[in-house]
Amino acid sequence: MLLVLKPNSEELGREAARVVANAIRRNPFLRLGLATGSTMLGMYRELVRLHREERLDFSRVVTFNLDEYLGLASNHPQSFHHFMQQNFFAQVNVAPGNIHIPDGSVKGDYRQYCASYEETIRKAGGIDLQILGIGRNGHVGFNEPTSSLGSRTRLKVLSKETIEDNRKFFAADEEIPQCAITMGIGTILEAKRILLLASGPSKATAVANAIEGPLTASVTASALQLHGEVTFIIDREAGAQLKQQEYYQRVLEMTNILTPERL
Ligand code: GLP
């Protein structure tokens, strides 16, 4: 695990975009796992700038989004489809056929649909770099506390806490989705490399639990401890409850000396 501490959310977004851009420059066919949420906005803004000003080319990149609310049409303003379109896809040159986002309007056999999403990832050759945010309760994707650490893409009932966090985005309470389709923890752990971004004081407990707490299904981000190539890029506020900050700083300095090309 590598921890990169940034002073604020703007720098965090720039750093994340730099890692993604470098990965694309090394492999123009990158299979990139994407996430939504306010934490991601700075990264997408910077990627759009790199596309416009430095010709970062997404034309052969293949993307897989982590999750989508169940019951929201793709043009619903709070759907993750809409978020991705507005903040990223409409402004860069990812080929429409290379974009994959779970379909929240799917009806009927959810299991089959979720299995087909997994199959699409598998057929593409797996995910090279997966971007993650983190929920206040330590979830990644929509893998709420007590999700199986081996779980695959599936329908997931949202926790009260997550529904509460989403309330502000919906005009009427009845509109707030109760369920989502999300990649599972097992799916996420198969990505070759993982980048988790966290910003702001509301994420400090989740970040400390994920990095320094025990491996537990109660904080599904702690499952990342099982992965060999994880980088956390967090800002000061999100890192405020970490106990071993000095050590992480030393690790980062040594890593930069020993393997400067890593980031
Ligand atoms: C939702 C998404 C997560 C995201 C989280 C945090 O729960 N399913 O993937 O990490 O929100 O969002 P924000 O960055 O807005 O705090």
GROMACS .gro file of C-alpha atoms and ligand atoms in nm:
model
  279
    1MET     CA    1   0.000   0.000   0.000
    2LEU     CA    2   0.123   0.346  -0.086
    3LEU     CA    3  -0.025   0.655   0.076
    4VAL     CA    4   0.004   0.993  -0.094
    5LEU     CA    5  -0.101   1.289   0.120
    6LYS     CA    6  -0.207   1.607  -0.059
    7PRO     CA    7  -0.285   1.943   0.104
    8ASN     CA    8  -0.632   1.980  -0.051
    9SER     CA    9  -0.890   1.829  -0.286
   10GLU     CA   10  -0.766   2.024  -0.593
   11GLU     CA   11  -0.416   1.882  -0.564
   12LEU     CA   12  -0.560   1.541  -0.492
   13GLY     CA   13  -0.758   1.554  -0.818
   14ARG     CA   14  -0.452   1.663  -1.013
   15GLU     CA   15  -0.239   1.387  -0.867
   16ALA     CA   16  -0.501   1.121  -0.945
   17ALA     CA   17  -0.532   1.250  -1.303
   18ARG     CA   18  -0.155   1.237  -1.338
   19VAL     CA   19  -0.152   0.869  -1.237
   20VAL     CA   20  -0.434   0.788  -1.482
   21ALA     CA   21  -0.272   0.987  -1.764
   22ASN     CA   22   0.062   0.814  -1.712
   23ALA     CA   23  -0.109   0.475  -1.719
   24ILE     CA   24  -0.280   0.566  -2.050
   25ARG     CA   25   0.044   0.695  -2.200
   26ARG     CA   26   0.212   0.366  -2.108
   27ASN     CA   27  -0.080   0.161  -2.237
   28PRO     CA   28  -0.321   0.338  -2.476
   29PHE     CA   29  -0.552   0.033  -2.452
   30LEU     CA   30  -0.586   0.072  -2.076
   31ARG     CA   31  -0.890  -0.091  -1.919
   32LEU     CA   32  -0.988   0.170  -1.667
   33GLY     CA   33  -1.233   0.123  -1.380
   34LEU     CA   34  -1.412   0.447  -1.296
   35ALA     CA   35  -1.600   0.586  -0.999
   36THR     CA   36  -1.848   0.867  -0.937
   37GLY     CA   37  -1.903   1.108  -0.647
   38SER     CA   38  -1.791   1.459  -0.566
   39THR     CA   39  -1.439   1.341  -0.477
   40MET     CA   40  -1.385   1.245  -0.842
   41LEU     CA   41  -1.471   1.585  -0.989
   42GLY     CA   42  -1.120   1.732  -0.967
   43MET     CA   43  -0.967   1.425  -1.131
   44TYR     CA   44  -1.214   1.435  -1.421
   45ARG     CA   45  -1.164   1.811  -1.464
   46GLU     CA   46  -0.790   1.762  -1.489
   47LEU     CA   47  -0.822   1.467  -1.728
   48VAL     CA   48  -1.041   1.681  -1.954
   49ARG     CA   49  -0.778   1.956  -1.943
   50LEU     CA   50  -0.502   1.708  -2.030
   51HIS     CA   51  -0.713   1.585  -2.322
   52ARG     CA   52  -0.768   1.939  -2.453
   53GLU     CA   53  -0.430   2.092  -2.385
   54GLU     CA   54  -0.190   1.800  -2.397
   55ARG     CA   55  -0.378   1.572  -2.636
   56LEU     CA   56  -0.421   1.290  -2.388
   57ASP     CA   57  -0.588   1.032  -2.610
   58PHE     CA   58  -0.871   0.817  -2.471
   59SER     CA   59  -0.978   0.672  -2.806
   60ARG     CA   60  -0.860   0.319  -2.730
   61VAL     CA   61  -0.921   0.323  -2.353
   62VAL     CA   62  -1.198   0.090  -2.232
   63THR     CA   63  -1.390   0.199  -1.922
   64PHE     CA   64  -1.595   0.012  -1.663
   65ASN     CA   65  -1.789   0.203  -1.400
   66LEU     CA   66  -1.825   0.059  -1.055
   67ASP     CA   67  -2.191   0.107  -0.990
   68GLU     CA   68  -2.529   0.261  -1.071
   69TYR     CA   69  -2.850   0.320  -0.878
   70LEU     CA   70  -3.127   0.075  -0.951
   71GLY     CA   71  -3.442   0.228  -1.095
   72LEU     CA   72  -3.288   0.545  -1.238
   73ALA     CA   73  -3.298   0.592  -1.614
   74SER     CA   74  -2.961   0.680  -1.764
   75ASN     CA   75  -3.079   1.036  -1.832
   76HIS     CA   76  -3.193   1.095  -1.471
   77PRO     CA   77  -2.984   1.388  -1.342
   78GLN     CA   78  -2.873   1.187  -1.037
   79SER     CA   79  -2.784   0.871  -1.226
   80PHE     CA   80  -2.417   0.781  -1.248
   81HIS     CA   81  -2.463   0.758  -1.627
   82HIS     CA   82  -2.553   1.124  -1.628
   83PHE     CA   83  -2.268   1.212  -1.391
   84MET     CA   84  -2.015   1.038  -1.615
   85GLN     CA   85  -2.154   1.191  -1.931
   86GLN     CA   86  -2.156   1.541  -1.792
   87ASN     CA   87  -1.826   1.539  -1.607
   88PHE     CA   88  -1.616   1.326  -1.833
   89PHE     CA   89  -1.735   1.135  -2.139
   90ALA     CA   90  -1.895   1.431  -2.321
   91GLN     CA   91  -1.564   1.618  -2.296
   92VAL     CA   92  -1.309   1.354  -2.395
   93ASN     CA   93  -1.277   1.102  -2.678
   94VAL     CA   94  -1.355   0.768  -2.515
   95ALA     CA   95  -1.527   0.568  -2.792
   96PRO     CA   96  -1.896   0.522  -2.695
   97GLY     CA   97  -1.863   0.147  -2.758
   98ASN     CA   98  -1.581   0.130  -2.503
   99ILE     CA   99  -1.790   0.274  -2.219
  100HIS     CA  100  -1.948   0.031  -1.973
  101ILE     CA  101  -2.170   0.142  -1.684
  102PRO     CA  102  -2.410  -0.092  -1.502
  103ASP     CA  103  -2.763  -0.037  -1.633
  104GLY     CA  104  -2.986   0.090  -1.353
  105SER     CA  105  -3.298   0.052  -1.562
  106VAL     CA  106  -3.250  -0.322  -1.606
  107LYS     CA  107  -3.554  -0.526  -1.510
  108GLY     CA  108  -3.616  -0.894  -1.453
  109ASP     CA  109  -3.319  -1.124  -1.411
  110TYR     CA  110  -3.071  -0.904  -1.223
  111ARG     CA  111  -2.840  -1.196  -1.157
  112GLN     CA  112  -2.803  -1.266  -1.524
  113TYR     CA  113  -2.746  -0.900  -1.600
  114CYS     CA  114  -2.479  -0.873  -1.328
  115ALA     CA  115  -2.310  -1.192  -1.449
  116SER     CA  116  -2.300  -1.044  -1.799
  117TYR     CA  117  -2.129  -0.728  -1.665
  118GLU     CA  118  -1.864  -0.948  -1.505
  119GLU     CA  119  -1.829  -1.140  -1.829
  120THR     CA  120  -1.774  -0.818  -2.024
  121ILE     CA  121  -1.492  -0.721  -1.787
  122ARG     CA  122  -1.341  -1.069  -1.816
  123LYS     CA  123  -1.362  -1.074  -2.196
  124ALA     CA  124  -1.196  -0.733  -2.214
  125GLY     CA  125  -0.902  -0.886  -2.025
  126GLY     CA  126  -0.977  -0.751  -1.674
  127ILE     CA  127  -0.929  -0.405  -1.528
  128ASP     CA  128  -0.578  -0.257  -1.531
  129LEU     CA  129  -0.643   0.040  -1.306
  130GLN     CA  130  -0.948   0.081  -1.083
  131ILE     CA  131  -1.034   0.421  -0.935
  132LEU     CA  132  -1.231   0.416  -0.608
  133GLY     CA  133  -1.387   0.667  -0.374
  134ILE     CA  134  -1.497   0.572  -0.024
  135GLY     CA  135  -1.827   0.614   0.159
  136ARG     CA  136  -1.848   0.752   0.513
  137ASN     CA  137  -1.915   0.399   0.635
  138GLY     CA  138  -1.608   0.267   0.454
  139HIS     CA  139  -1.787   0.128   0.151
  140VAL     CA  140  -1.626   0.106  -0.192
  141GLY     CA  141  -1.856   0.099  -0.494
  142PHE     CA  142  -2.183   0.028  -0.314
  143ASN     CA  143  -2.039  -0.259  -0.111
  144GLU     CA  144  -2.207  -0.166   0.212
  145PRO     CA  145  -2.089  -0.294   0.552
  146THR     CA  146  -2.123  -0.674   0.582
  147SER     CA  147  -2.082  -0.726   0.207
  148SER     CA  148  -1.896  -1.047   0.138
  149LEU     CA  149  -1.530  -0.978   0.073
  150GLY     CA  150  -1.550  -1.223  -0.218
  151SER     CA  151  -1.862  -1.065  -0.370
  152ARG     CA  152  -1.910  -1.012  -0.744
  153THR     CA  153  -2.122  -0.762  -0.937
  154ARG     CA  154  -2.472  -0.782  -0.793
  155LEU     CA  155  -2.779  -0.601  -0.669
  156LYS     CA  156  -2.715  -0.441  -0.332
  157VAL     CA  157  -2.957  -0.283  -0.085
  158LEU     CA  158  -2.820   0.053   0.027
  159SER     CA  159  -2.755   0.121   0.394
  160LYS     CA  160  -2.952   0.385   0.586
  161GLU     CA  161  -2.635   0.594   0.610
  162THR     CA  162  -2.581   0.594   0.233
  163ILE     CA  163  -2.947   0.676   0.167
  164GLU     CA  164  -2.916   0.962   0.417
  165ASP     CA  165  -2.602   1.091   0.241
  166ASN     CA  166  -2.791   1.088  -0.089
  167ARG     CA  167  -3.101   1.269   0.039
  168LYS     CA  168  -2.969   1.611  -0.056
  169PHE     CA  169  -2.949   1.512  -0.423
  170PHE     CA  170  -3.316   1.419  -0.461
  171ALA     CA  171  -3.616   1.650  -0.455
  172ALA     CA  172  -3.857   1.402  -0.295
  173ASP     CA  173  -3.779   1.126  -0.045
  174GLU     CA  174  -3.961   0.865  -0.256
  175GLU     CA  175  -3.715   0.925  -0.539
  176ILE     CA  176  -3.407   0.826  -0.336
  177PRO     CA  177  -3.289   0.488  -0.464
  178GLN     CA  178  -3.290   0.203  -0.214
  179CYS     CA  179  -3.074  -0.031  -0.423
  180ALA     CA  180  -2.785  -0.026  -0.665
  181ILE     CA  181  -2.594  -0.253  -0.897
  182THR     CA  182  -2.230  -0.260  -0.793
  183MET     CA  183  -1.911  -0.445  -0.874
  184GLY     CA  184  -1.831  -0.670  -0.579
  185ILE     CA  185  -1.526  -0.662  -0.356
  186GLY     CA  186  -1.399  -0.974  -0.533
  187THR     CA  187  -1.441  -0.796  -0.868
  188ILE     CA  188  -1.252  -0.488  -0.744
  189LEU     CA  189  -0.970  -0.693  -0.595
  190GLU     CA  190  -0.904  -0.849  -0.937
  191ALA     CA  191  -0.801  -0.513  -1.084
  192LYS     CA  192  -0.425  -0.507  -1.142
  193ARG     CA  193  -0.387  -0.175  -0.969
  194ILE     CA  194  -0.619   0.027  -0.744
  195LEU     CA  195  -0.627   0.398  -0.668
  196LEU     CA  196  -0.853   0.516  -0.386
  197LEU     CA  197  -0.926   0.887  -0.345
  198ALA     CA  198  -1.064   1.044  -0.029
  199SER     CA  199  -1.116   1.406   0.060
  200GLY     CA  200  -1.256   1.600   0.353
  201PRO     CA  201  -1.316   1.542   0.725
  202SER     CA  202  -1.625   1.322   0.677
  203LYS     CA  203  -1.399   1.049   0.533
  204ALA     CA  204  -1.132   1.054   0.807
  205THR     CA  205  -1.274   0.764   1.011
  206ALA     CA  206  -1.339   0.550   0.704
  207VAL     CA  207  -0.985   0.610   0.574
  208ALA     CA  208  -0.822   0.527   0.908
  209ASN     CA  209  -1.035   0.211   0.942
  210ALA     CA  210  -0.957   0.104   0.586
  211ILE     CA  211  -0.581   0.149   0.619
  212GLU     CA  212  -0.505   0.082   0.984
  213GLY     CA  213  -0.809  -0.109   1.106
  214PRO     CA  214  -0.861  -0.485   1.098
  215LEU     CA  215  -0.967  -0.657   0.777
  216THR     CA  216  -1.342  -0.665   0.816
  217ALA     CA  217  -1.660  -0.682   0.612
  218SER     CA  218  -1.787  -0.400   0.836
  219VAL     CA  219  -1.550  -0.164   0.649
  220THR     CA  220  -1.535  -0.307   0.300
  221ALA     CA  221  -1.248  -0.077   0.196
  222SER     CA  222  -1.031  -0.269   0.445
  223ALA     CA  223  -1.036  -0.555   0.190
  224LEU     CA  224  -0.788  -0.347  -0.010
  225GLN     CA  225  -0.530  -0.458   0.247
  226LEU     CA  226  -0.535  -0.789   0.059
  227HIS     CA  227  -0.429  -0.626  -0.268
  228GLY     CA  228  -0.064  -0.580  -0.359
  229GLU     CA  229  -0.092  -0.263  -0.570
  230VAL     CA  230  -0.304  -0.008  -0.391
  231THR     CA  231  -0.240   0.364  -0.369
  232PHE     CA  232  -0.448   0.590  -0.144
  233ILE     CA  233  -0.440   0.955  -0.251
  234ILE     CA  234  -0.600   1.157   0.025
  235ASP     CA  235  -0.605   1.514   0.146
  236ARG     CA  236  -0.503   1.631   0.492
  237GLU     CA  237  -0.854   1.630   0.633
  238ALA     CA  238  -0.929   1.279   0.515
  239GLY     CA  239  -0.601   1.162   0.668
  240ALA     CA  240  -0.653   1.337   1.000
  241GLN     CA  241  -0.729   1.019   1.195
  242LEU     CA  242  -0.440   0.812   1.066
  243LYS     CA  243  -0.198   0.728   1.346
  244GLN     CA  244   0.114   0.646   1.148
  245GLN     CA  245   0.145   0.952   0.925
  246GLU     CA  246   0.518   0.997   0.978
  247TYR     CA  247   0.582   0.642   0.872
  248TYR     CA  248   0.376   0.682   0.553
  249GLN     CA  249   0.572   0.994   0.466
  250ARG     CA  250   0.900   0.806   0.506
  251VAL     CA  251   0.769   0.518   0.295
  252LEU     CA  252   0.670   0.763   0.021
  253GLU     CA  253   1.009   0.932   0.024
  254MET     CA  254   1.192   0.599   0.007
  255THR     CA  255   0.957   0.471  -0.265
  256ASN     CA  256   1.025   0.777  -0.478
  257ILE     CA  257   1.397   0.724  -0.440
  258LEU     CA  258   1.387   0.352  -0.508
  259THR     CA  259   1.122   0.338  -0.785
  260PRO     CA  260   1.063   0.688  -0.922
  261GLU     CA  261   0.863   0.563  -1.220
  262ARG     CA  262   0.603   0.398  -1.001
  263LEU     CA  263   0.359   0.688  -1.001
  264GLP     C1  264  -2.120   0.662  -0.352
  264GLP     C2  265  -2.050   0.580  -0.459
  264GLP     C3  266  -1.908   0.552  -0.420
  264GLP     C4  267  -1.839   0.682  -0.380
  264GLP     C5  268  -1.912   0.745  -0.263
  264GLP     C6  269  -1.846   0.871  -0.213
  264GLP     O1  270  -2.150   0.585  -0.244
  264GLP     N1  271  -2.114   0.455  -0.482
  264GLP     O2  272  -1.841   0.491  -0.528
  264GLP     O3  273  -1.707   0.654  -0.344
  264GLP     O4  274  -2.041   0.773  -0.308
  264GLP     O5  275  -1.896   0.984  -0.279
  264GLP     P1  276  -1.839   1.131  -0.256
  264GLP     O6  277  -1.711   1.136  -0.330
  264GLP     O7  278  -1.942   1.221  -0.316
  264GLP     O8  279  -1.821   1.148  -0.111
   0.00000   0.00000   0.00000
